[in-house]
Amino acid sequence: MNRYVGKSVLKGVAVGRVFCYQKQDIHIEQTKVQDVEAELSRFQGAVEKAKEQLTALYEAALANVGEDHAMIFDIHRMMLEDDDYLEAIEQAVKEGTNAEYAVEMAQDQFSELFASMDDEYMKARAVDIKDISQRVIRILLGISEDGVPTDEPVILIADDLTPSETVKMDKNKILAFVTVRGSSNSHTAILARSMNLPALVNTKMEPSEDWNGKVGVVDGFNNEFILDPDKEVLDEMIRRKNQWVADLEMLEELKGKDNVTGDGRQIDIFANIGKVSDADPALEADAGGIGLFRSEFLYLGRDTFPTEEEQFVSYKAVLEKMEGKKVVIRTLDIGADKKVDYFHLDPEENPALGYRAIRICLDRPEIFITQLRAIYRASAYGRASIMFPMIVSVEEVKRIKEIVEQVREELRVEGYPMGEVELGIMVETPAAALLSGELAKEVDFFSIGTNDLTQYTLAVDRQNQKLESTCNTHHPAVLKLIEMTVKNGHEAGIWVGICGELAADTDLTETFLNMGVDELSVSASAVLKVRKAVRDIT
Ligand code: PEP
Ligand code: MG
């Protein structure tokens, strides 16, 4: 039995088998194969399996998002029947190259060929070649699409996980996350929280492959991961896990009840989401609406920009699911820790202080306009609000409003129906908090992003685990900026919410109520916990 201490991201307990996740960027060695026939049939088997996967994906997409979006899987399946591509690989295998390496060679050769073509459509096929080749390589290496090789849910151990990797994980296959590095305010931690999975970061252990299949325990209450627990500890942990599940069930009784204190003060409790399917747990937790839809997650874990149509489908789906409840869609917040290759962002010395979020959108308006068009088109199907991240000046807001007006006018001319849409900003920089009096005159609401507001006010990198233990999450400077923002917002007659992780800190619920905060937006897993904290105030 070995015990490792980390930083808890979600207070819960998980018991199950351990799986050590390997990064998907696998380095493939070239080896010499002796039995060429066997290698050829291994390759052909992998191609058949890849085609079966693509057929299943096509059918699932057809049922969920329609023919237009499903088509890509059909195209990929057809590409796997292309004679030139298959022959290039088979020829290399016949010359004694291992199949994985032969596929990688063909991938590089064909993707370069496509990328060098003048025709835009053919150019775009380079990405597809990579995609199908990686699928075949994963099958040859026995790695499933999300990197988890079993169907039994596991405790996933990783060195660290990027938001793109986390977003691809199938929640049904994971009991808990444990990472060697990472901080509890990183987007990976936020995703774990939104999945309601016990998680620990910064455990400083050295996982090895022989851990795979061993029993592990994640104790989010005591910040501990236990590998191979002895019987006594295991029994105790199973008891604690059952207790945790029972406590969660108790909270269920608060569903349908108001978020009201003993002395009659009321507050909205909304949920934060990152993708369409997150709206289900938000509804299940009885959230009053969506206070933060991190739309950038629609851009992660893929190789090309989501089109206007794709985004429209996603926003419309969330608005329809929420049936008239408010849905605050935050425009793209790419950059910093959320990296997307196809944006071709230059490496930066200080990415958190760099080219991110609204700065990219104002600099590359074609990306911004596509997203705004999709949101406004979807606004006819529910109660949409839009908010803009990383604002530092009134001028930015004025410029955004001009672009918004232009988009609305275009859509009006094109005949699209649109709903009433509130426009708000995130107050997540000290500049925005200090200018909240002026900014409040320009917008319909503020949502305070305490994750970034804390990072920028205290000069504490939210990704740096070394600073986490010394960082006071209730720092008076941050609380003062929140109070100032609420006061200035109210003086201008607009509502003010909090959507950073601090909103779920029940030690501050009463403080926020006393400040007059109108809305707290938290992960779905925290909605009922915060409701209980509000109702416990007398
Ligand atoms: C925040 O900064 O508090 C916030 C909600 O935005 P994100 O965590 O996505 O940066
Ligand atoms: Mg932020």
Coordinates of C-alpha atoms and ligand atoms in Angstrom, one line a residue:
M1 CA 0.0 0.0 0.0
N2 CA 1.3 3.5 -0.9
R3 CA -0.2 6.8 0.0
Y4 CA 0.3 10.0 -2.0
V5 CA -0.9 13.5 -1.0
G6 CA -2.2 16.0 -3.6
K7 CA -4.6 18.9 -3.9
S8 CA -8.2 17.9 -4.1
V9 CA -10.3 19.3 -6.9
L10 CA -13.6 17.7 -5.9
K11 CA -14.5 16.4 -2.5
G12 CA -15.6 12.8 -3.2
V13 CA -14.3 9.3 -2.9
A14 CA -13.6 6.8 -5.7
V15 CA -12.5 3.2 -5.4
G16 CA -11.5 1.2 -8.5
R17 CA -8.8 0.0 -10.8
V18 CA -6.0 2.3 -11.8
F19 CA -5.1 3.1 -15.4
C20 CA -2.0 5.3 -16.2
Y21 CA -2.9 7.5 -19.2
Q22 CA -0.2 7.9 -21.9
K23 CA -0.1 11.0 -24.0
Q24 CA -1.7 10.5 -27.4
D25 CA 1.4 11.9 -29.2
I26 CA 3.0 8.5 -29.5
H27 CA 6.5 8.2 -30.8
I28 CA 6.6 5.3 -33.2
E29 CA 9.9 3.4 -33.7
Q30 CA 10.7 1.8 -37.1
T31 CA 11.3 -1.9 -36.6
K32 CA 12.1 -4.7 -39.0
V33 CA 9.3 -7.3 -39.2
Q34 CA 10.1 -11.0 -39.9
D35 CA 6.7 -12.3 -40.8
V36 CA 5.5 -9.9 -43.5
E37 CA 2.3 -11.8 -44.2
A38 CA 1.2 -11.6 -40.5
E39 CA 2.1 -7.9 -40.4
L40 CA 0.0 -7.3 -43.6
S41 CA -3.0 -9.0 -42.1
R42 CA -2.5 -7.1 -38.8
F43 CA -2.7 -3.9 -40.9
Q44 CA -5.7 -5.0 -42.9
G45 CA -7.5 -6.0 -39.7
A46 CA -6.8 -2.5 -38.3
V47 CA -8.2 -0.9 -41.4
E48 CA -11.4 -3.0 -41.1
K49 CA -11.8 -2.1 -37.5
A50 CA -11.3 1.6 -38.3
K51 CA -14.0 1.4 -40.9
E52 CA -16.3 -0.2 -38.4
Q53 CA -15.7 2.6 -35.9
L54 CA -16.3 5.2 -38.6
T55 CA -19.6 3.6 -39.6
A56 CA -20.7 3.6 -36.0
L57 CA -19.6 7.2 -35.6
Y58 CA -21.5 8.1 -38.8
E59 CA -24.7 6.5 -37.5
A60 CA -24.4 8.1 -34.1
A61 CA -23.8 11.5 -35.7
L62 CA -26.6 11.0 -38.2
A63 CA -29.1 10.4 -35.3
N64 CA -27.8 13.2 -33.1
V65 CA -26.7 16.1 -35.4
G66 CA -27.9 15.2 -38.9
E67 CA -26.5 14.2 -42.3
D68 CA -24.4 17.3 -42.9
H69 CA -22.2 16.7 -39.8
A70 CA -22.3 12.9 -40.1
M71 CA -20.9 13.1 -43.6
I72 CA -17.2 13.6 -42.5
F73 CA -17.2 10.1 -41.0
D74 CA -18.4 8.6 -44.3
I75 CA -15.7 10.5 -46.1
H76 CA -13.1 9.2 -43.7
R77 CA -14.3 5.6 -44.3
M78 CA -14.0 6.1 -48.0
M79 CA -10.5 7.5 -47.7
L80 CA -9.6 4.3 -45.9
E81 CA -10.5 2.5 -49.2
D82 CA -8.2 4.7 -51.3
D83 CA -5.9 2.4 -53.4
D84 CA -2.9 4.8 -53.5
Y85 CA -2.9 5.3 -49.7
L86 CA -3.3 1.6 -48.9
E87 CA -0.7 0.5 -51.5
A88 CA 1.8 2.9 -50.1
I89 CA 1.5 1.3 -46.7
E90 CA 1.3 -2.3 -47.9
Q91 CA 4.4 -1.7 -50.0
A92 CA 6.4 -0.5 -47.0
V93 CA 5.2 -3.5 -44.9
K94 CA 6.2 -5.9 -47.7
E95 CA 9.7 -4.3 -47.5
G96 CA 9.8 -5.3 -43.8
T97 CA 8.6 -2.1 -42.1
N98 CA 6.3 -2.4 -39.1
A99 CA 2.7 -1.4 -39.9
E100 CA 2.5 1.5 -37.4
Y101 CA 5.6 3.1 -38.9
A102 CA 4.3 2.5 -42.5
V103 CA 1.0 4.2 -41.7
E104 CA 2.9 7.1 -40.2
M105 CA 5.0 7.5 -43.3
A106 CA 2.0 7.4 -45.5
Q107 CA 0.3 9.9 -43.3
D108 CA 3.2 12.4 -43.6
Q109 CA 3.6 11.8 -47.4
F110 CA -0.1 12.2 -48.2
S111 CA -0.9 15.0 -45.9
E112 CA 2.0 17.0 -47.3
L113 CA 0.8 16.3 -50.8
F114 CA -2.7 17.6 -50.0
A115 CA -1.4 20.6 -48.0
S116 CA 0.6 21.7 -51.0
M117 CA -2.4 21.8 -53.4
D118 CA -3.9 25.1 -54.5
D119 CA -7.5 23.9 -54.2
E120 CA -8.8 24.9 -50.7
Y121 CA -11.0 21.8 -50.5
M122 CA -8.1 19.4 -51.3
K123 CA -5.8 21.4 -48.9
A124 CA -8.3 20.7 -46.1
R125 CA -8.0 17.0 -46.7
A126 CA -4.5 17.0 -45.2
V127 CA -6.2 17.0 -41.8
D128 CA -8.4 14.1 -42.7
I129 CA -5.4 12.0 -43.8
K130 CA -3.9 12.6 -40.4
D131 CA -7.1 11.7 -38.6
I132 CA -7.6 8.4 -40.4
S133 CA -4.0 7.5 -40.0
Q134 CA -4.0 8.2 -36.3
R135 CA -7.1 6.1 -36.0
V136 CA -5.4 3.1 -37.6
I137 CA -2.2 3.6 -35.5
R138 CA -4.3 3.7 -32.3
I139 CA -5.9 0.5 -33.3
L140 CA -2.6 -1.2 -34.1
L141 CA -1.2 -0.1 -30.8
G142 CA -4.4 -1.2 -28.9
I143 CA -5.2 2.4 -27.6
S144 CA -8.8 3.5 -27.6
E145 CA -9.8 6.8 -28.9
D146 CA -9.8 8.6 -25.6
G147 CA -6.7 6.6 -24.5
V148 CA -8.6 4.4 -22.0
P149 CA -8.2 0.8 -23.1
T150 CA -10.9 -0.9 -20.9
D151 CA -14.7 -0.7 -20.8
E152 CA -14.6 -0.9 -17.0
P153 CA -14.5 2.6 -15.5
V154 CA -11.0 3.4 -14.1
I155 CA -9.2 5.9 -11.8
L156 CA -7.2 7.7 -14.5
I157 CA -3.7 8.7 -13.6
A158 CA -1.8 11.1 -15.8
D159 CA 1.2 13.3 -15.6
D160 CA -1.0 16.2 -16.5
L161 CA -4.0 16.6 -18.9
T162 CA -4.6 19.4 -21.3
P163 CA -8.2 20.7 -21.6
S164 CA -8.3 19.1 -25.1
E165 CA -7.4 15.7 -23.7
T166 CA -9.9 16.0 -20.9
V167 CA -12.7 17.1 -23.2
K168 CA -12.3 13.9 -25.3
M169 CA -12.6 11.6 -22.3
D170 CA -15.7 9.5 -22.0
K171 CA -17.1 10.2 -18.5
N172 CA -18.6 6.8 -18.3
K173 CA -15.2 5.2 -18.4
I174 CA -13.7 7.3 -15.6
L175 CA -14.2 7.1 -11.8
A176 CA -11.7 9.8 -10.8
F177 CA -8.7 11.8 -12.1
V178 CA -5.3 11.9 -10.4
T179 CA -2.5 14.0 -11.9
V180 CA 1.1 14.4 -11.0
R181 CA 1.1 18.1 -11.9
G182 CA -1.6 20.6 -12.4
S183 CA -3.3 23.2 -10.2
S184 CA -6.9 23.1 -8.9
N185 CA -7.9 26.2 -10.9
S186 CA -6.7 24.9 -14.2
H187 CA -9.3 24.2 -16.9
T188 CA -8.6 20.5 -16.5
A189 CA -9.6 20.7 -12.9
I190 CA -12.6 22.7 -13.8
L191 CA -13.7 20.0 -16.3
A192 CA -13.2 17.2 -13.6
R193 CA -15.5 19.2 -11.3
S194 CA -18.1 19.7 -14.0
M195 CA -18.0 15.9 -14.5
N196 CA -18.6 15.5 -10.8
L197 CA -15.6 13.2 -10.5
P198 CA -13.4 13.1 -7.4
A199 CA -10.0 14.4 -8.5
L200 CA -6.6 15.2 -7.2
V201 CA -3.9 17.3 -8.8
N202 CA -0.2 17.9 -7.9
T203 CA 0.3 14.5 -6.3
K204 CA 4.1 14.5 -7.0
M205 CA 4.2 10.7 -7.5
E206 CA 5.9 8.7 -10.2
P207 CA 3.3 6.4 -11.8
S208 CA 4.5 3.5 -13.8
E209 CA 2.8 1.1 -16.1
D210 CA 2.8 -1.7 -13.6
W211 CA 0.2 0.2 -11.6
N212 CA -2.3 -0.5 -14.4
G213 CA -5.0 -2.8 -13.1
K214 CA -4.2 -2.4 -9.4
V215 CA -6.8 -1.1 -7.0
G216 CA -6.7 2.5 -6.0
V217 CA -8.6 5.0 -3.9
V218 CA -9.1 8.7 -4.4
D219 CA -10.0 10.4 -1.2
G220 CA -10.9 14.0 -2.2
F221 CA -11.8 14.9 1.4
N222 CA -8.3 14.1 2.7
N223 CA -6.3 15.0 -0.5
E224 CA -5.1 11.5 -0.8
F225 CA -4.5 8.8 -3.4
I226 CA -3.9 5.3 -2.1
L227 CA -2.5 2.6 -4.3
D228 CA -3.1 -1.0 -3.5
P229 CA -4.8 -0.3 -0.1
D230 CA -4.7 -3.1 2.5
K231 CA -8.0 -4.7 3.3
E232 CA -8.7 -2.6 6.4
V233 CA -8.2 0.7 4.5
L234 CA -10.1 -0.5 1.5
D235 CA -13.1 -1.5 3.7
E236 CA -13.0 1.9 5.4
M237 CA -12.8 3.7 2.0
I238 CA -15.7 1.8 0.5
R239 CA -17.7 2.8 3.6
R240 CA -16.7 6.4 3.1
K241 CA -17.5 6.3 -0.6
N242 CA -21.0 5.0 0.3
Q243 CA -21.4 7.8 2.8
W244 CA -20.4 10.4 0.2
V245 CA -23.0 8.9 -2.2
A246 CA -25.6 8.9 0.5
D247 CA -24.8 12.6 1.4
L248 CA -25.3 13.5 -2.3
E249 CA -28.6 11.7 -2.2
M250 CA -29.7 13.8 0.8
L251 CA -29.0 17.0 -1.2
E252 CA -31.4 15.7 -3.8
E253 CA -34.2 16.7 -1.4
L254 CA -33.4 20.3 -2.1
K255 CA -34.4 20.0 -5.8
G256 CA -37.3 22.2 -6.6
K257 CA -36.7 24.4 -3.5
D258 CA -35.8 28.1 -3.6
N259 CA -32.3 29.6 -3.1
V260 CA -33.5 31.7 -0.2
T261 CA -32.0 32.5 3.2
G262 CA -33.9 32.2 6.5
D263 CA -34.4 36.0 6.4
G264 CA -35.8 36.0 2.9
R265 CA -32.9 37.0 0.7
Q266 CA -32.9 35.3 -2.7
I267 CA -30.1 34.5 -5.1
D268 CA -29.9 32.7 -8.5
I269 CA -27.8 29.6 -8.7
F270 CA -26.8 28.7 -12.2
A271 CA -24.5 26.1 -13.7
N272 CA -21.2 26.4 -15.7
I273 CA -21.0 24.2 -18.8
G274 CA -18.5 23.5 -21.5
K275 CA -20.4 21.4 -24.0
V276 CA -24.0 20.7 -25.0
S277 CA -24.3 17.5 -23.0
D278 CA -23.3 19.3 -19.8
A279 CA -26.8 20.9 -19.9
D280 CA -28.2 17.6 -18.8
P281 CA -26.5 17.4 -15.4
A282 CA -27.2 21.1 -15.0
L283 CA -30.9 20.5 -15.4
E284 CA -30.7 17.3 -13.3
A285 CA -29.1 19.4 -10.5
D286 CA -32.0 21.9 -10.8
A287 CA -29.8 24.8 -11.8
G288 CA -31.8 28.0 -12.5
G289 CA -30.0 28.5 -15.8
I290 CA -26.6 28.4 -17.4
G291 CA -24.4 31.2 -16.0
L292 CA -21.3 30.4 -18.1
F293 CA -21.1 28.4 -21.3
R294 CA -17.4 28.2 -22.0
S295 CA -17.9 28.1 -25.8
E296 CA -14.2 27.6 -26.5
F297 CA -14.6 24.0 -25.6
L298 CA -16.5 23.7 -28.9
Y299 CA -13.1 24.6 -30.5
L300 CA -10.9 22.2 -28.6
G301 CA -10.1 18.6 -29.4
R302 CA -10.6 19.1 -33.2
D303 CA -8.5 20.0 -36.2
T304 CA -10.5 22.7 -37.9
F305 CA -12.6 25.7 -36.8
P306 CA -16.2 24.8 -36.0
T307 CA -18.4 26.3 -38.7
E308 CA -21.3 28.7 -38.1
E309 CA -23.7 25.9 -38.7
E310 CA -22.0 23.5 -36.3
Q311 CA -21.9 26.2 -33.6
F312 CA -25.5 27.1 -34.3
V313 CA -26.6 23.5 -33.7
S314 CA -24.7 23.4 -30.4
Y315 CA -26.1 26.7 -29.0
K316 CA -29.6 25.9 -30.2
A317 CA -29.4 22.5 -28.5
V318 CA -28.4 24.0 -25.2
L319 CA -31.1 26.8 -25.4
E320 CA -33.8 24.2 -26.3
K321 CA -32.7 21.9 -23.5
M322 CA -32.9 24.8 -21.0
E323 CA -36.5 25.5 -22.1
G324 CA -36.6 29.3 -21.6
K325 CA -34.1 29.4 -18.7
K326 CA -31.3 31.9 -19.2
V327 CA -28.2 30.7 -21.0
V328 CA -25.1 32.9 -20.8
I329 CA -22.8 32.1 -23.7
R330 CA -19.3 33.3 -23.3
T331 CA -17.5 34.0 -26.6
L332 CA -14.3 32.3 -27.4
D333 CA -11.7 32.3 -24.7
I334 CA -8.8 30.6 -26.5
G335 CA -5.2 31.2 -25.6
A336 CA -3.3 30.8 -22.3
D337 CA -3.7 27.2 -21.3
K338 CA -6.4 26.5 -23.9
K339 CA -4.3 25.8 -27.0
V340 CA -5.7 25.0 -30.4
D341 CA -3.2 24.1 -33.2
Y342 CA -5.3 25.4 -36.1
F343 CA -5.4 28.9 -34.6
H344 CA -1.6 29.0 -35.4
L345 CA -0.9 31.1 -32.3
D346 CA 2.8 32.1 -31.9
P347 CA 4.5 30.8 -28.8
E348 CA 4.5 33.4 -26.0
E349 CA 6.7 34.2 -23.0
N350 CA 3.6 34.9 -20.8
P351 CA 0.5 33.3 -22.5
A352 CA -1.8 34.3 -19.6
L353 CA -0.9 37.9 -20.2
G354 CA -0.9 37.5 -24.0
Y355 CA -2.9 37.0 -27.1
R356 CA -6.1 35.4 -25.8
A357 CA -9.9 35.6 -25.6
I358 CA -11.4 38.9 -26.8
R359 CA -8.0 40.1 -28.0
I360 CA -8.0 37.4 -30.6
C361 CA -11.6 38.0 -31.5
L362 CA -11.1 41.7 -32.1
D363 CA -7.9 41.1 -34.0
R364 CA -9.4 38.3 -36.2
P365 CA -13.0 39.5 -36.6
E366 CA -13.9 36.7 -39.1
I367 CA -13.7 34.2 -36.2
F368 CA -15.7 36.4 -33.9
I369 CA -18.4 37.2 -36.5
T370 CA -18.9 33.5 -37.3
Q371 CA -19.5 32.8 -33.6
L372 CA -21.8 35.8 -33.1
R373 CA -23.9 34.9 -36.1
A374 CA -24.3 31.4 -34.7
I375 CA -25.3 32.6 -31.3
Y376 CA -27.8 35.2 -32.7
R377 CA -29.3 32.6 -35.0
A378 CA -29.7 30.3 -32.1
S379 CA -31.2 33.0 -29.9
A380 CA -34.6 32.5 -31.6
Y381 CA -34.8 29.1 -29.7
G382 CA -34.5 30.2 -26.1
R383 CA -33.2 32.9 -23.7
A384 CA -29.6 33.6 -24.8
S385 CA -27.2 36.1 -23.2
I386 CA -23.7 36.8 -24.5
M387 CA -20.7 37.8 -22.5
F388 CA -17.3 38.7 -23.5
P389 CA -14.1 37.6 -21.7
M390 CA -10.9 39.4 -20.6
I391 CA -12.2 42.9 -21.0
V392 CA -9.9 45.7 -19.9
S393 CA -11.4 48.8 -21.4
V394 CA -14.6 50.7 -22.3
E395 CA -13.2 51.0 -25.9
E396 CA -13.2 47.3 -26.3
V397 CA -16.8 47.1 -25.3
K398 CA -17.8 49.8 -27.7
R399 CA -16.0 48.1 -30.6
I400 CA -17.7 44.7 -29.7
K401 CA -21.1 46.4 -29.7
E402 CA -20.4 47.8 -33.2
I403 CA -19.5 44.3 -34.5
V404 CA -22.6 42.9 -32.7
E405 CA -24.8 45.5 -34.4
Q406 CA -23.3 44.7 -37.8
V407 CA -24.0 41.0 -37.3
R408 CA -27.5 41.6 -36.2
E409 CA -28.2 43.8 -39.2
E410 CA -26.8 41.2 -41.6
L411 CA -29.0 38.5 -40.1
R412 CA -32.0 40.7 -40.2
V413 CA -31.5 41.4 -43.9
E414 CA -31.0 37.6 -44.4
G415 CA -34.3 37.1 -42.7
Y416 CA -33.2 35.1 -39.6
P417 CA -35.5 35.3 -36.6
M418 CA -33.7 36.4 -33.4
G419 CA -34.5 36.7 -29.7
E420 CA -33.8 39.4 -27.2
V421 CA -30.2 39.0 -26.2
E422 CA -28.6 40.6 -23.1
L423 CA -24.9 41.6 -23.6
G424 CA -22.6 41.4 -20.6
I425 CA -18.9 41.2 -19.8
M426 CA -16.8 39.1 -17.6
V427 CA -15.1 41.1 -14.9
E428 CA -11.9 39.1 -14.5
T429 CA -9.2 41.7 -14.8
P430 CA -8.4 44.3 -12.1
A431 CA -8.8 46.9 -14.9
A432 CA -12.4 45.8 -15.5
A433 CA -13.2 45.8 -11.8
L434 CA -11.7 49.3 -11.3
L435 CA -13.6 50.6 -14.4
S436 CA -16.8 48.8 -13.5
G437 CA -18.6 52.1 -13.0
E438 CA -18.0 53.2 -16.6
L439 CA -18.3 49.7 -18.0
A440 CA -21.7 49.2 -16.3
K441 CA -23.2 51.9 -18.5
E442 CA -22.3 49.9 -21.6
V443 CA -23.7 46.5 -20.8
D444 CA -26.7 44.6 -19.3
F445 CA -24.8 42.5 -16.8
F446 CA -21.5 41.6 -15.2
S447 CA -20.2 38.1 -14.4
I448 CA -17.1 38.1 -12.2
G449 CA -14.5 35.6 -13.2
T450 CA -12.7 35.0 -9.9
N451 CA -10.2 32.5 -11.4
D452 CA -8.6 35.1 -13.6
L453 CA -9.4 38.0 -11.3
T454 CA -7.4 36.3 -8.5
Q455 CA -4.6 35.4 -10.9
Y456 CA -4.2 39.0 -12.2
T457 CA -4.8 40.8 -8.9
L458 CA -2.4 38.7 -6.8
A459 CA 0.1 38.1 -9.6
V460 CA -0.3 34.3 -9.0
D461 CA -0.3 32.1 -12.1
R462 CA -3.3 29.9 -11.8
Q463 CA -1.5 27.1 -13.5
N464 CA 1.5 27.1 -11.1
Q465 CA 1.0 24.5 -8.4
K466 CA 3.8 25.8 -6.3
L467 CA 1.9 29.0 -5.6
E468 CA -1.3 27.3 -4.8
S469 CA -0.6 26.4 -1.2
T470 CA 0.5 29.9 -0.4
C471 CA -2.3 31.7 -2.3
N472 CA -5.1 33.0 -0.1
T473 CA -8.3 32.3 -2.1
H474 CA -10.2 34.7 0.2
H475 CA -7.6 37.5 -0.3
P476 CA -9.1 40.9 0.8
A477 CA -7.9 42.5 -2.4
V478 CA -10.0 40.2 -4.5
L479 CA -13.0 40.5 -2.2
K480 CA -12.8 44.3 -2.4
L481 CA -12.8 44.2 -6.2
I482 CA -15.8 41.9 -6.2
E483 CA -17.6 44.2 -3.7
M484 CA -16.8 47.3 -5.8
T485 CA -18.0 45.6 -9.0
V486 CA -21.3 44.6 -7.4
K487 CA -21.8 48.1 -6.1
N488 CA -21.0 49.8 -9.4
G489 CA -23.1 47.3 -11.3
H490 CA -26.1 47.9 -9.1
E491 CA -25.8 51.7 -9.2
A492 CA -26.1 51.4 -13.0
G493 CA -29.1 49.1 -12.6
I494 CA -27.5 45.9 -14.0
W495 CA -27.3 42.4 -12.4
V496 CA -24.0 41.0 -11.2
G497 CA -23.0 37.4 -10.9
I498 CA -19.9 35.4 -10.1
C499 CA -18.9 32.5 -12.4
G500 CA -15.4 31.7 -11.2
E501 CA -14.7 28.7 -8.9
L502 CA -15.0 30.9 -5.8
A503 CA -18.8 31.1 -6.4
A504 CA -19.0 27.5 -5.1
D505 CA -16.9 28.2 -2.0
T506 CA -19.6 27.9 0.7
D507 CA -17.4 29.6 3.2
L508 CA -18.1 32.8 1.2
T509 CA -21.8 32.3 0.4
E510 CA -22.9 34.6 3.2
T511 CA -20.3 37.2 2.2
F512 CA -21.5 37.2 -1.4
L513 CA -25.1 37.5 -0.2
N514 CA -24.2 40.5 2.0
M515 CA -22.5 42.1 -0.9
G516 CA -25.7 41.8 -2.9
V517 CA -24.4 39.4 -5.6
D518 CA -27.4 38.4 -7.8
E519 CA -26.2 35.1 -9.2
L520 CA -23.7 32.4 -8.5
S521 CA -22.8 30.1 -11.3
V522 CA -21.1 26.9 -10.3
S523 CA -20.4 23.4 -11.7
A524 CA -23.5 21.3 -11.8
S525 CA -22.1 19.1 -9.1
A526 CA -22.1 22.1 -6.7
V527 CA -25.5 23.6 -7.3
L528 CA -27.3 21.8 -4.5
K529 CA -24.4 22.2 -2.1
V530 CA -24.6 26.0 -2.6
R531 CA -28.4 26.0 -2.4
K532 CA -28.0 24.2 1.0
A533 CA -25.5 26.9 2.1
V534 CA -27.9 29.7 1.2
R535 CA -30.8 28.1 2.9
D536 CA -28.7 27.4 6.1
I537 CA -28.2 31.2 6.5
T538 CA -30.6 32.5 9.1
Ligands
PEP1 C1 -12.7 32.9 -14.5 O1 -11.6 33.4 -15.0 O2 -13.0 33.0 -13.3 C2 -13.6 32.2 -15.4 C3 -14.8 31.9 -15.0 O3 -13.2 32.0 -16.7 P1 -12.2 30.8 -17.0 O4 -12.0 30.0 -15.7 O5 -12.7 30.0 -18.1 O6 -10.9 31.5 -17.4
MG2 MG -11.3 33.6 -17.1

